[in-house]
Each structure stands twice: as structure tokens, then as C-alpha cells.
PDB file of C-alpha atoms in Angstrom:
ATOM      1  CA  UNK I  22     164.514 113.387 106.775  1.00  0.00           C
ATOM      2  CA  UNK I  23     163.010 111.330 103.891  1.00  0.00           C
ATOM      3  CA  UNK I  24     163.291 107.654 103.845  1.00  0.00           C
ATOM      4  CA  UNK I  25     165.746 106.040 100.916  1.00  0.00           C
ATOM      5  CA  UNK I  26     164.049 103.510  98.662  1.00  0.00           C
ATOM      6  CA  UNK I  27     165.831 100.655 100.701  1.00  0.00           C
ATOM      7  CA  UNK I  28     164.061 101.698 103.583  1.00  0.00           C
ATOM      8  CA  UNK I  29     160.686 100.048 102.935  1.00  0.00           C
ATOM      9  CA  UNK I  30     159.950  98.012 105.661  1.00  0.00           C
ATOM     10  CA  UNK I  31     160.747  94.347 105.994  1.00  0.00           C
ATOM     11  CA  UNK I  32     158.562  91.047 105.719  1.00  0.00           C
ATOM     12  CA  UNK I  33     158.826  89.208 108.635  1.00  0.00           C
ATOM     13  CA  UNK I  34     160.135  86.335 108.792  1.00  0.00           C
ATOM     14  CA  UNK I  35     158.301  83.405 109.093  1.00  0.00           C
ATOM     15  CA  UNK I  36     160.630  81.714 111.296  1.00  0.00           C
ATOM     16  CA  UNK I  37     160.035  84.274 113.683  1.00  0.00           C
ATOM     17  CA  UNK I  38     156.142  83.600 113.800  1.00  0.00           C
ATOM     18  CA  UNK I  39     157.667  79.890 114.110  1.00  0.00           C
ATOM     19  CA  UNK I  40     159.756  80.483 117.567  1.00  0.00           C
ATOM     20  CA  UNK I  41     157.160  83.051 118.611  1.00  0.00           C
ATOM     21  CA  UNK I  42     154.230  79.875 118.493  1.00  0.00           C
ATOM     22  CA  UNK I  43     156.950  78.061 120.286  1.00  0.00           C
ATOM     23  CA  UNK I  44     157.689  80.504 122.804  1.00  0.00           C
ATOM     24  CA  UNK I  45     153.929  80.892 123.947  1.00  0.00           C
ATOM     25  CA  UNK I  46     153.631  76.938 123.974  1.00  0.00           C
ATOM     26  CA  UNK I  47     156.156  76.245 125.766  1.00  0.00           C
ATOM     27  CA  UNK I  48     155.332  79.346 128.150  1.00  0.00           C
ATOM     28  CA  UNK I  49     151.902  78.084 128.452  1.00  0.00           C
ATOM     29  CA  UNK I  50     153.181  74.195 129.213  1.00  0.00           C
ATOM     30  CA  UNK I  51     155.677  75.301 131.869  1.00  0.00           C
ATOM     31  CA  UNK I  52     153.551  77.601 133.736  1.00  0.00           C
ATOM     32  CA  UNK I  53     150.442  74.765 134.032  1.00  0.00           C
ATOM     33  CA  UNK I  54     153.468  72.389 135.312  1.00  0.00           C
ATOM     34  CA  UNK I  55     154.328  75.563 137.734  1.00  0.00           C
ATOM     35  CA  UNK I  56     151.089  75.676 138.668  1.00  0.00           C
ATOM     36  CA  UNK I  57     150.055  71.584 139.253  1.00  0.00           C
ATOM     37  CA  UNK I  58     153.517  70.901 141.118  1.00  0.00           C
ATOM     38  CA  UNK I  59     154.796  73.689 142.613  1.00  0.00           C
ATOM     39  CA  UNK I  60     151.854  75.539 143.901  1.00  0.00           C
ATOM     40  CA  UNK I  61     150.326  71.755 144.561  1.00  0.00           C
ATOM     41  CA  UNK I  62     146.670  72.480 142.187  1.00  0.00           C
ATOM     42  CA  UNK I  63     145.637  69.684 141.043  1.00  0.00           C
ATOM     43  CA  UNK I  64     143.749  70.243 137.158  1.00  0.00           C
ATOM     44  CA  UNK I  65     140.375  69.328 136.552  1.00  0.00           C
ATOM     45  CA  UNK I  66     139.741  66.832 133.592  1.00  0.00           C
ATOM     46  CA  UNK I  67     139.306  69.699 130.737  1.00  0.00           C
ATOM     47  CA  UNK I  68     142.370  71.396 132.206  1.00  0.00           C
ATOM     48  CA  UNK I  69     144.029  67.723 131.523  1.00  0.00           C
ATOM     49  CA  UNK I  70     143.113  67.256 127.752  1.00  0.00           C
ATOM     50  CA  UNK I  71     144.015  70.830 127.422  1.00  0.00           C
ATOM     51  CA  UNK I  72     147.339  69.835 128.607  1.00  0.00           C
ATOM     52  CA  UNK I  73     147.233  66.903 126.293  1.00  0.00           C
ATOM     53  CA  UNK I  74     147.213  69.683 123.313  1.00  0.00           C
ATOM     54  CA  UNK I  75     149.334  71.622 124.659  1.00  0.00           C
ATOM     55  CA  UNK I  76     152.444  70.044 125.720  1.00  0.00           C
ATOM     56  CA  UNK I  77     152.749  68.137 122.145  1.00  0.00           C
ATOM     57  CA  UNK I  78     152.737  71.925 120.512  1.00  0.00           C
ATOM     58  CA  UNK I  79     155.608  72.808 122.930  1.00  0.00           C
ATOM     59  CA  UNK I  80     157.883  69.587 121.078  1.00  0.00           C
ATOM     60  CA  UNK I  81     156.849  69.674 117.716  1.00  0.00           C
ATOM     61  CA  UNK I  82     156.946  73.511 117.643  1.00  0.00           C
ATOM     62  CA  UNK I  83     160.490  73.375 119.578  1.00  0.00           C
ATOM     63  CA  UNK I  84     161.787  70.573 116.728  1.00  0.00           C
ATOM     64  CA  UNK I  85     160.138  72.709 114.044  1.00  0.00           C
ATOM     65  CA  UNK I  86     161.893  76.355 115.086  1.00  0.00           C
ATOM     66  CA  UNK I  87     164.991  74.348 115.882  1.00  0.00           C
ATOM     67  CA  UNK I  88     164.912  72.518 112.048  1.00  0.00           C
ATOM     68  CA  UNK I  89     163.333  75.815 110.261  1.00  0.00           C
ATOM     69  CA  UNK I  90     159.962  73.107 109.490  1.00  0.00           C
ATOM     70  CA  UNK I  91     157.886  75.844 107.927  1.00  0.00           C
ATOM     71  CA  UNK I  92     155.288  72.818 106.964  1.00  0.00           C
ATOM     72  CA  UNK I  93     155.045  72.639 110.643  1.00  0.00           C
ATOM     73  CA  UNK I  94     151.523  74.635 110.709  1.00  0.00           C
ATOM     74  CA  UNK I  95     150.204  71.360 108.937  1.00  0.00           C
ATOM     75  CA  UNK I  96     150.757  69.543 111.998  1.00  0.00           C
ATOM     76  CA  UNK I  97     150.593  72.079 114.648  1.00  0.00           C
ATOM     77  CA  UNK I  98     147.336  73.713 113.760  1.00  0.00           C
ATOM     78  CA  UNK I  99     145.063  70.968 114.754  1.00  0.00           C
ATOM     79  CA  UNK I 100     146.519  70.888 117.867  1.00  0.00           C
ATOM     80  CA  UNK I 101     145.630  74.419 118.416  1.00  0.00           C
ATOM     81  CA  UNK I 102     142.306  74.005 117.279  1.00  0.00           C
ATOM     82  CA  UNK I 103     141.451  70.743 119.428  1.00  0.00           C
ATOM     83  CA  UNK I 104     142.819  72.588 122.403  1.00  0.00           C
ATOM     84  CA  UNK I 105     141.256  75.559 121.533  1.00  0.00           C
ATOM     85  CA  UNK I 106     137.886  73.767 121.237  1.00  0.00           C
ATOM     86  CA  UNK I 107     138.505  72.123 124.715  1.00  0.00           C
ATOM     87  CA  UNK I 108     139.422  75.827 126.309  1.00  0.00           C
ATOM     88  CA  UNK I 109     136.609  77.664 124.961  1.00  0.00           C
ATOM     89  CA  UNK I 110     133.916  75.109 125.899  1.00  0.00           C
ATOM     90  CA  UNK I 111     135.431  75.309 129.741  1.00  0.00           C
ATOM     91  CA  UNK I 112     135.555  78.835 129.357  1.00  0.00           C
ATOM     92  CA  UNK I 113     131.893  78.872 128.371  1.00  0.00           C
ATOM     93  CA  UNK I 114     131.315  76.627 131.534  1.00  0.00           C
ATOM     94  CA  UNK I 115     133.275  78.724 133.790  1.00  0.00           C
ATOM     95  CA  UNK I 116     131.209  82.200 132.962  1.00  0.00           C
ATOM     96  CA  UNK I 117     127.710  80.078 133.536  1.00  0.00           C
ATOM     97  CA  UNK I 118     126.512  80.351 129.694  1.00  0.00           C
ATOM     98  CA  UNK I 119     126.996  76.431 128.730  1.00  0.00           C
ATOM     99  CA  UNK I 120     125.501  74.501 131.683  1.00  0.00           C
ATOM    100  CA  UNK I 121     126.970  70.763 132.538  1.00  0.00           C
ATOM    101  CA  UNK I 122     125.385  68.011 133.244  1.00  0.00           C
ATOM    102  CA  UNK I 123     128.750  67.166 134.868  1.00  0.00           C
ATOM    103  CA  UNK I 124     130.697  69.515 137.089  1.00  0.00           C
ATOM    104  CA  UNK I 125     133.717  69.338 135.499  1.00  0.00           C
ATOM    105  CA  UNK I 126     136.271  70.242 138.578  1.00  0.00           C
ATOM    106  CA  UNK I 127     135.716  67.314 141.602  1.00  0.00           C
ATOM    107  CA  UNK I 128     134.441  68.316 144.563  1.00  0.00           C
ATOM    108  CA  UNK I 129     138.339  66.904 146.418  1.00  0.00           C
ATOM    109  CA  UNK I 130     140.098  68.794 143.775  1.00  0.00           C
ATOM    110  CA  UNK I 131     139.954  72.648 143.107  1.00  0.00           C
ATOM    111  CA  UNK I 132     137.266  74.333 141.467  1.00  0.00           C
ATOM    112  CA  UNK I 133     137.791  76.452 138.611  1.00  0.00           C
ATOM    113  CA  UNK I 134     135.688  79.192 139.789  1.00  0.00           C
ATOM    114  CA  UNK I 135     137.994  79.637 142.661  1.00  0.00           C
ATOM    115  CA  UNK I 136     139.570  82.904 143.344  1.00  0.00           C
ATOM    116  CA  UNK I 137     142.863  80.929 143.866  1.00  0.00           C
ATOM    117  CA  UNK I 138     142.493  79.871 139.882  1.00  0.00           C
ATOM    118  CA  UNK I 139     142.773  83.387 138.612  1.00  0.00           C
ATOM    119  CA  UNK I 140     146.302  84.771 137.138  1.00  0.00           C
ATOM    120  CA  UNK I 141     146.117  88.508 136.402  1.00  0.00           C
ATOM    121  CA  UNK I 142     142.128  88.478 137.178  1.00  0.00           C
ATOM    122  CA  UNK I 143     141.757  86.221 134.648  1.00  0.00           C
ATOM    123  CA  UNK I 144     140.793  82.356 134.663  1.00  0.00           C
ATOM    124  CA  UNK I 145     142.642  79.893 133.533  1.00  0.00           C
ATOM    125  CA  UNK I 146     140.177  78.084 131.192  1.00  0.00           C
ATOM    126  CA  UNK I 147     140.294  81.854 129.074  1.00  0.00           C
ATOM    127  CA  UNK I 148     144.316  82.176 129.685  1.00  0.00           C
ATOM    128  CA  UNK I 149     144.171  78.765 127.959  1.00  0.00           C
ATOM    129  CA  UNK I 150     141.885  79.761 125.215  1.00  0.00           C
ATOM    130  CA  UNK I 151     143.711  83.254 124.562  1.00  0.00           C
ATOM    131  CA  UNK I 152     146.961  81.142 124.804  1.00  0.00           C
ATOM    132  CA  UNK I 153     145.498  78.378 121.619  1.00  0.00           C
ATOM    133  CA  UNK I 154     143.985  81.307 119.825  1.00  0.00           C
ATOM    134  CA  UNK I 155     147.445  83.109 119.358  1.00  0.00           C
ATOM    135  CA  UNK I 156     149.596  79.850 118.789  1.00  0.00           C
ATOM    136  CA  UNK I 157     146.777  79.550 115.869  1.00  0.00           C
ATOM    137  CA  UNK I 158     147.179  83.016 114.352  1.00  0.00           C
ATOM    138  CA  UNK I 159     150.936  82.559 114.600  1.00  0.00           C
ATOM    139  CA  UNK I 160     150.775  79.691 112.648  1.00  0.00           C
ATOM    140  CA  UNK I 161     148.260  81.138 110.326  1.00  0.00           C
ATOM    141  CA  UNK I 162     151.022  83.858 109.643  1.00  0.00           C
ATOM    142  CA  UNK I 163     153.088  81.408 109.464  1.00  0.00           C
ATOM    143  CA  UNK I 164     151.602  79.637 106.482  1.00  0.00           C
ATOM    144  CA  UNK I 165     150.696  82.612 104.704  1.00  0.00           C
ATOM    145  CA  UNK I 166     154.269  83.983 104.593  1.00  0.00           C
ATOM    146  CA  UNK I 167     156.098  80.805 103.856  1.00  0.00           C
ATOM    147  CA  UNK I 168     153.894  79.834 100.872  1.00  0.00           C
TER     148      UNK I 168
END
């Protein structure tokens, strides 16, 4: 069976890469809240100003799929890119190839080397960084579709 001439495939829509960069904020942002107050682990200081980037991206993004904001990715991106940033310099810390002159998880709180801070054998500093890295190519979609 041959395919019609209406049967060319689709764009997608770039409201769709809009609620997917929501979806995997606000995944992201309620599974780090799961994690600090149900399961009681308290985040180090980069896994705090990771937080800080992403649960703004989990509103605005939310607003944005809710409005159809396509101009969103003007706003949005930066976030993801600060965050980002923050994610893969703790990642870099967590597999030993940036040394700190800080430790950056307190010796009272958990450390992010701990066996207890993996999720699906992996850490959460790269979890984070995978997490910014596809809100940015969803927005990068985004923008390319919509203009």
C-alpha cells in the first residue's frame, strides 16, 4: 500500500515542544521536592541554585504552555543555560575531574557521592544536567519551529 500525497508527515507542533519543556521541569522540580522532604535529604548548595533555575522554568514554562507564549524560549533559555552551567560544573566535581577548593556537600548534610544520591545508577548532579540539557533543546525546537 502506497502512501496518498496527504500522507506526508506532519510538523510538529511547537506547542508540543512547549508542554514537553514543561513537563520535564516540572518533573524535575517535583521529584527534588520528593526527594528534600519526603525522603528527608537535605541539598547541598549547588543542588540549591540548581533548584533556583529550576523551579522558575516549571512557572514560566507552565504560564507559557497554558497561554500558547511561543516567545517563551526568550525567557526560558537562560534559565536552562544558568542551571545547566551550575549542573555540569557539580557534575564535573562529582566524577573527580574539576577539583574544589571547597567541598561543596557539608560534612552534617549528605554527600553527593553517596550511594543513597543515585536514581537509576545515576547521580543527581548529571540527572540535573541531562534534565537542563533537554529543557534547552526543547526550547531550541521550539524557536526554530515557531519562527
Amino acid at each position: 500500500m502506497t502512501a496518498g500525497p496527504d500522507a506526508t508527515p506532519r510538523a510538529a507542533s511547537p506547542v508540543a515542544f512547549l508542554f514537553a519543556a514543561w513537563f520535564v521541569a516540572l518533573s524535575a522540580s517535583l521529584a527534588v521536592l520528593f526527594i528534600g522532604e519526603v525522603l528527608g535529604q537535605t541539598p547541598c548548595n549547588l543542588c540549591w541554585f540548581q533548584r533556583a533555575f529550576m523551579f522558575p522554568l516549571a512557572v514560566i514554562l507552565g504560564v507559557a504552555a497554558w497561554r500558547a507564549d511561543l516567545s517563551i524560549w526568550r525567557y526560558a533559555a537562560p534559565l536552562a543555560v544558568l542551571g545547566g552551567a551550575v549542573a555540569l560544573y557539580h557534575s564535573l566535581l562529582y566524577a573527580g575531574i574539576v577539583s574544589a577548593p571547597i567541598v561543596p556537600c557539608t560534612a552534617s548534610g549528605p554527600s553527593c557521592t553517596d550511594d543513597a544520591m543515585l536514581i537509576l545508577g545515576l547521580p543527581i548532579p548529571l540527572l540535573s544536567l541531562l534534565t537542563f540539557g533537554a529543557i534547552l533543546v526543547l526550547l531550541i525546537q521550539l524557536r526554530r519551529i515557531s519562527i
